[in-house]
Coordinates of C-alpha atoms in Angstrom, one line a residue:
X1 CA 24.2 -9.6 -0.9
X2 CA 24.6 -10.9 2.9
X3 CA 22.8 -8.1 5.1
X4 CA 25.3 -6.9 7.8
X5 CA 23.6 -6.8 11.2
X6 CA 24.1 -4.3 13.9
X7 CA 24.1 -4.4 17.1
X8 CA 22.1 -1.8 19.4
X9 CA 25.6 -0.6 20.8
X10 CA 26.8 -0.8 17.5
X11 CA 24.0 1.5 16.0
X12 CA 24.2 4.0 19.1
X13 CA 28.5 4.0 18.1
X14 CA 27.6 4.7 14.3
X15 CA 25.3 7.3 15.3
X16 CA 27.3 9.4 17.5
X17 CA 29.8 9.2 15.1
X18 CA 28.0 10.6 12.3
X19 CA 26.8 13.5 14.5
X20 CA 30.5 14.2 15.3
X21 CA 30.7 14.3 11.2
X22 CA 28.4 16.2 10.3
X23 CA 29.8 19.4 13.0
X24 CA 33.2 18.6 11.3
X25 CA 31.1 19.3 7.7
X26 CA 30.1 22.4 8.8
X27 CA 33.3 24.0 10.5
X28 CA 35.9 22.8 8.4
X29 CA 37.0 24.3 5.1
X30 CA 35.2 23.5 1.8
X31 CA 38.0 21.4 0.1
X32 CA 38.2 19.5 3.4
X33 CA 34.2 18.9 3.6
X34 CA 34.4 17.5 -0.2
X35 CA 36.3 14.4 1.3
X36 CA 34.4 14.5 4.7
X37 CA 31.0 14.7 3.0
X38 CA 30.8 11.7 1.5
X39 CA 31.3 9.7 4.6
X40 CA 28.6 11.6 6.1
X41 CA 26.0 10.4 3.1
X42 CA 27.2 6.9 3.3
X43 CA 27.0 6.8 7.3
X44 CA 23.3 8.0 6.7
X45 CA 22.9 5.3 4.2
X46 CA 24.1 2.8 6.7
X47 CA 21.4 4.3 9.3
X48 CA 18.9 4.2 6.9
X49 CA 19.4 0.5 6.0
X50 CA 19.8 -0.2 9.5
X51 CA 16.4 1.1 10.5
X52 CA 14.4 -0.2 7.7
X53 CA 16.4 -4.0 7.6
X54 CA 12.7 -5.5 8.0
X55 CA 10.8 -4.7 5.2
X56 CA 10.7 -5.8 1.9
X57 CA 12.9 -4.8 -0.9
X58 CA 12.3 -4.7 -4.7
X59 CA 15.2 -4.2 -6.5
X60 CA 15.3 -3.0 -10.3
X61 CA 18.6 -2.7 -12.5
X62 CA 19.8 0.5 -11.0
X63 CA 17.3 1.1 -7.6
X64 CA 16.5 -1.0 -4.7
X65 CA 13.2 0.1 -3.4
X66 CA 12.2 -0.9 0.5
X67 CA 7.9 -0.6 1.2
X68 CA 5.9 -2.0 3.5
X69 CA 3.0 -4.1 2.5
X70 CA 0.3 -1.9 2.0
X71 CA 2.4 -0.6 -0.8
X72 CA 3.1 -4.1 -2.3
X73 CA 0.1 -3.5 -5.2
X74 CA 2.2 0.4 -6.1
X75 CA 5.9 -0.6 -6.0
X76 CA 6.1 -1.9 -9.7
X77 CA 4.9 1.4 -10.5
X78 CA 7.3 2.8 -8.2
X79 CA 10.2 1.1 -10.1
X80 CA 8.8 1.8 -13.4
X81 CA 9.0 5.6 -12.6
X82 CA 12.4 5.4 -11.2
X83 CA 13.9 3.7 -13.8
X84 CA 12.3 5.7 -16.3
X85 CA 13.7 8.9 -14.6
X86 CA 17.2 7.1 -15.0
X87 CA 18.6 8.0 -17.6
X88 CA 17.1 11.4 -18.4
X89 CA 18.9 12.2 -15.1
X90 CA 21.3 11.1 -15.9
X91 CA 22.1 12.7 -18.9
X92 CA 21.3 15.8 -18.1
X93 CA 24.1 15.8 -15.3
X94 CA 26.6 13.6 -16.7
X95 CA 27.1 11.4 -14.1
X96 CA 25.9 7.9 -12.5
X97 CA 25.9 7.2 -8.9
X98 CA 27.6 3.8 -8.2
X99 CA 25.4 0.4 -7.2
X100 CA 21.8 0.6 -6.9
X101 CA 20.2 3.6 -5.6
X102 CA 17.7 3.6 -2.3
X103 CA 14.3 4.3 -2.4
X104 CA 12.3 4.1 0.8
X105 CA 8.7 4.2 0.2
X106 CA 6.7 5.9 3.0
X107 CA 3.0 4.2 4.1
X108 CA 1.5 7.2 5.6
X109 CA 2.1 11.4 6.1
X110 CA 2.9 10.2 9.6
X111 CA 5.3 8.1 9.2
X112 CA 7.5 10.6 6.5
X113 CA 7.1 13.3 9.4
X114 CA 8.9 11.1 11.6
X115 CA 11.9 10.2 9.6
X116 CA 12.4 14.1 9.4
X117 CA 11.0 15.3 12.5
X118 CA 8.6 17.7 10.7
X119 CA 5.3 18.5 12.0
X120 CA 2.3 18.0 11.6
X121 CA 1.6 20.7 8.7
X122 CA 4.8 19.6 6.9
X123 CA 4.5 17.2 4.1
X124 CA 6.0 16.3 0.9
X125 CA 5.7 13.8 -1.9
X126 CA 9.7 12.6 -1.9
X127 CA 12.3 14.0 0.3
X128 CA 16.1 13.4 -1.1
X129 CA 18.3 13.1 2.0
X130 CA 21.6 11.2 2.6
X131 CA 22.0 9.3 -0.5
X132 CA 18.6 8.0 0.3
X133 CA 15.5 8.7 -1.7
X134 CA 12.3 9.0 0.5
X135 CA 8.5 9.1 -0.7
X136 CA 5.1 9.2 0.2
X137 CA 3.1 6.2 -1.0
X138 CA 1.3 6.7 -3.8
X139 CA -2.1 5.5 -2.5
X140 CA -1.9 9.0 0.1
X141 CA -1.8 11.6 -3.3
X142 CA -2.6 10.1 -6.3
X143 CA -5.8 10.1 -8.0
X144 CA -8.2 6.5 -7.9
X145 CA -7.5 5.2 -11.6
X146 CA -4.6 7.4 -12.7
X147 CA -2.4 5.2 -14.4
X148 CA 1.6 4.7 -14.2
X149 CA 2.3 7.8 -17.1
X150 CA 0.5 10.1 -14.9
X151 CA 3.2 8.7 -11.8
X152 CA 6.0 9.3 -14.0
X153 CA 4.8 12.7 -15.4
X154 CA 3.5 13.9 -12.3
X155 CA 5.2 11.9 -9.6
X156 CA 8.5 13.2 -7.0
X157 CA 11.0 10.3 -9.3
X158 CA 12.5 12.4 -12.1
X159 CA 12.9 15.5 -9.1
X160 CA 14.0 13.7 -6.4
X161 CA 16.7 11.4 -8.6
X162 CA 18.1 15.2 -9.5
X163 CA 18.7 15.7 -6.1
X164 CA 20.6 12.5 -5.4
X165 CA 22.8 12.8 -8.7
X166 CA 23.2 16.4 -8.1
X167 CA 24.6 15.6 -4.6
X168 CA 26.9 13.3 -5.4
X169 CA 28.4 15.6 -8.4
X170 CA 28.9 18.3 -5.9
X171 CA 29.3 16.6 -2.8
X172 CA 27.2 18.8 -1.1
X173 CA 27.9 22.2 -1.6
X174 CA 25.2 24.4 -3.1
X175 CA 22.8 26.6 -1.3
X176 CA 19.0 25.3 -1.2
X177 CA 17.6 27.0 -3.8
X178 CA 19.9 26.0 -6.3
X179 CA 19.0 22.1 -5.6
X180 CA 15.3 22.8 -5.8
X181 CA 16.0 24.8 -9.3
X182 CA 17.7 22.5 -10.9
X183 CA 15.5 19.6 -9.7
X184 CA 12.2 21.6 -11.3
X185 CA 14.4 22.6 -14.4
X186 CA 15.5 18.7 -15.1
X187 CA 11.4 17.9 -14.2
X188 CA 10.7 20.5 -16.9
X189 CA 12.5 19.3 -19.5
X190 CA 11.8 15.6 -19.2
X191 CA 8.3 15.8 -18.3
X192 CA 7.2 19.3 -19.1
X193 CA 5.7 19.9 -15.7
X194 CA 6.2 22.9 -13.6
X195 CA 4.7 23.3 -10.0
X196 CA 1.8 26.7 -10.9
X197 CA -0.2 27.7 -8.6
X198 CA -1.9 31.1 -7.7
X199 CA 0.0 32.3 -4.8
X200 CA 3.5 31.6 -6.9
X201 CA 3.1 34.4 -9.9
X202 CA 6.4 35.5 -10.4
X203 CA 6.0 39.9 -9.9
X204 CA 7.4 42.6 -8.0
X205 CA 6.4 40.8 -4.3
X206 CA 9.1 37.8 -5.2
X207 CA 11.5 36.6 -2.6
X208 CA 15.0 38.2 -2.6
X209 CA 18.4 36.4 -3.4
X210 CA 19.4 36.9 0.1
X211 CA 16.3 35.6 1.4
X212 CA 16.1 32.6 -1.1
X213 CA 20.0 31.9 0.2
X214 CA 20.0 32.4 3.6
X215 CA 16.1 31.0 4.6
X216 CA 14.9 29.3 2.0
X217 CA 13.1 26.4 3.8
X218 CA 11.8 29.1 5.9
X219 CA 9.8 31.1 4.0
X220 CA 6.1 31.4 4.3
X221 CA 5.3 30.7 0.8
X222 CA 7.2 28.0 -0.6
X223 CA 5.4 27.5 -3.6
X224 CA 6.8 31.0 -4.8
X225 CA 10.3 30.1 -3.2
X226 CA 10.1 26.9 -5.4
X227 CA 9.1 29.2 -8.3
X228 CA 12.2 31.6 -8.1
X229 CA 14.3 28.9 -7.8
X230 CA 13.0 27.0 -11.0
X231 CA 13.1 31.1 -12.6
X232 CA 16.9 31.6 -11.9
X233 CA 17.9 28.3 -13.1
X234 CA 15.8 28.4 -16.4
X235 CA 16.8 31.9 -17.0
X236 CA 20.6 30.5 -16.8
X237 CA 20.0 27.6 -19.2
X238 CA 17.4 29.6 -21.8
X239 CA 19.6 32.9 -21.7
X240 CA 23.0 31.6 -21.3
X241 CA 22.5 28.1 -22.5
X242 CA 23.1 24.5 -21.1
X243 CA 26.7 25.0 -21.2
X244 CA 26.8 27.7 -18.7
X245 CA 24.2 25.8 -16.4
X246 CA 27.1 23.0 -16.9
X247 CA 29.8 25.4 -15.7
X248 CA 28.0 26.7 -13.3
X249 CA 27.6 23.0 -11.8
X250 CA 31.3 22.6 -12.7
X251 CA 32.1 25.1 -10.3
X252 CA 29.5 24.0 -7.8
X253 CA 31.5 20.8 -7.6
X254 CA 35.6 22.4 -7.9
X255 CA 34.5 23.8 -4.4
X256 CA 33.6 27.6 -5.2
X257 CA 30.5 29.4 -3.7
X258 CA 27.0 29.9 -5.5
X259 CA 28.0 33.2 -6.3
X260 CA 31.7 32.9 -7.7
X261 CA 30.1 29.9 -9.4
X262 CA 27.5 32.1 -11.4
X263 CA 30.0 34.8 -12.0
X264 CA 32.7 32.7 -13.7
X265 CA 30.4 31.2 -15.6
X266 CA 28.0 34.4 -17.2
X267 CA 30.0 36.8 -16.3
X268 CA 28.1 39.2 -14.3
X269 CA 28.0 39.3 -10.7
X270 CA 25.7 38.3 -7.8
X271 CA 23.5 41.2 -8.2
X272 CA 23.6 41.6 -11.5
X273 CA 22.7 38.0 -12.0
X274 CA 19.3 38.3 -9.6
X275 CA 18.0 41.5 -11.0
X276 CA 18.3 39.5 -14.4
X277 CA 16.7 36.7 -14.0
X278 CA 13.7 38.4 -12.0
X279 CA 13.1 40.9 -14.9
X280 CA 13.9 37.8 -17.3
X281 CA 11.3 36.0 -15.2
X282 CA 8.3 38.4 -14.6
X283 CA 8.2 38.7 -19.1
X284 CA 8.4 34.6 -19.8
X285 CA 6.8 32.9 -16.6
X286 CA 3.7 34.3 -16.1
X287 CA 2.0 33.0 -18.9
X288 CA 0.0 31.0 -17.1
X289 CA -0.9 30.3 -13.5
X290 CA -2.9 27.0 -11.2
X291 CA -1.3 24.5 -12.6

C-alpha cells in the first residue's frame, strides 16, 4: 500500500481536529457519538501511523506490527501470539474488525509512558487505545528462556485484542470496568489465566459499583479493581450463561447504559446485580490467591 505523507501543517490540522471530536464525543447524545466515534478511532489511527511512519513493519494475515530494532529478534513471536489470539477473539465476540489490525511494539517503559503521558510509576504490558494496540517489548518483562507458549499464555495479545474487537462492536460505550472484565474473562477462557495476587482477594473490603464506574483507573489498588471487574463478568456468564453476557454486549452496542444493559438482560437491577455477583464472588473466587 503507498504510505500517505503529511505534512507538519497537515498533522497540526488533523490534530486539532480530532481534539474538536473527541469534546463533540463527550457532549453530544449517545446515538449521535455511535456515528461520531468511529471517526475519532480512525483519526487516532491516522496519528498513530503518522508518528511511527519510520520504523519497520511486520505484517501477518490479519495484523501489521511496527518495532524498532532492538525488537527485530521478538516480533515473530509477537505475530505468532497475535494471530493466535485471533480467532478465539474473535469468536467469542462475533465480530472481525476490517483490514489488518495495528500493533505498536514499545522498546522501553519510557517510551510507553510517553505515548500516554503516564508517569513514572505507571506501567503496563499492552495498552488498547484508538484502534491501535500498544505493548511493552517483550525483552522489558518476560523471563530469559521462556518460550513463545508462555507469550501467548501469559502475554497482553489475547486481552488487549478483546479490547480492540470489543470497541469496535460497541463503538465506545461501556464504562471501564466492563472493558477490563470482559478482556480478563476472554483471557480466562482461552488461556486459563487470571491476574491473583495477594492484595486482590475478593472479601468484604472490595471496591463498590459506584466506585468501579465512576473512578476505576483511579483506585489505589488496581489489582483488586481488575479482580471485580473479571468477578462481575464471570458471575454474568457462569450464572446467567454466555447468552446473557451476549445480550448484555447487545445492548452495550444498541446504545443503552451499563446498567439498563444488565437489567434487560438478567433481569434484576443495578443493585441487585452488584450485591450478587460480590456474594457470588467471595464463595467461587477465592480459591486460590498469588498467582
Amino acid at each position: 500500500m503507498r504510505k500517505v505523507e503529511i505534512g507538519d501543517t497537515g498533522m497540526l490540522t488533523l490534530v486539532i481536529g480530532l481534539l474538536c471530536i473527541l469534546v463533540l464525543v463527550f457532549i453530544v447524545p449517545s446515538r449521535t457519538r455511535s456515528w461520531v466515534y468511529p471517526i475519532v478511532r480512525q483519526a487516532v489511527q491516522i496519528k498513530v501511523n503518522y508518528e511511527t511512519r519510520d520504523m519497520a513493519s511486520y505484517e501477518t494475515e490479519h495484523f501489521r506490527i511496527k518495532y524498532t530494532s532492538s525488537d527485530a529478534d521478538v516480533v515473530g513471536m509477537i505475530a505468532e501470539a497475535s494471530e493466535a489470539a485471533y480467532q478465539p477473539v474473535v469468536n467469542a465476540l462475533g465480530y472481525a474488525p476490517r483490514g489488518k489490525n495495528l500493533i505498536l511494539i514499545h522498546p522501553n517503559k519510557n517510551e510507553l509512558r510517553q505515548a500516554f503521558g503516564w508517569s513514572d510509576n505507571e506501567s503496563a504490558m499492552g495498552v488498547y487505545w484508538g484502534g491501535t494496540i500498544q505493548i511493552l517489548s517483550p525483552h522489558v518483562w518476560l523471563n530469559k528462556g521462556e518460550s513463545v507458549e508462555e507469550f501467548i499464555h501469559s502475554g497482553p495479545m489475547v486481552h488487549e485484542y478483546t479490547h480492540m474487537v470489543f470497541d469496535y462492536v460497541t463503538n465506545g460505550n461501556y464504562p471501564r470496568w466492563f472493558t477490563e472484565g470482559l478482556a480478563q474473562y476472554v483471557e480466562y477462557r482461552v488461556n486459563n489465566y487470571e491476574w491473583k495476587t495477594k492484595s486482590n482477594t475478593l472479601d468484604a473490603s472490595m471496591y463498590t459499583m459506584a466506585e468501579l464506574d465512576q473512578q476505576f483507573d483511579e483506585l489505589p489498588n488496581q489489582a483488586l479493581a481488575y479482580r471485580e471487574s473479571l468477578a462481575a463478568v464471570r458471575y454474568i456468564a457462569e450464572v446467567y450463561g454466555e447468552d446473557k453476557l451476549q445480550e448484555v454486549i447487545s445492548g452495550l452496542k444498541a446504545g443503552k447504559t451499563m446498567g439498563n444493559s444488565i437489567s434487560q438482560a438478567l433481569g434484576q437491577d443495578y443493585p441487585l446485580f452488584t450485591s450478587s455477583w460480590q456474594q457470588w464472588a467471595i464463595l467461587h473466587m477465592n480459591t486460590e490467591t498469588g498467582k
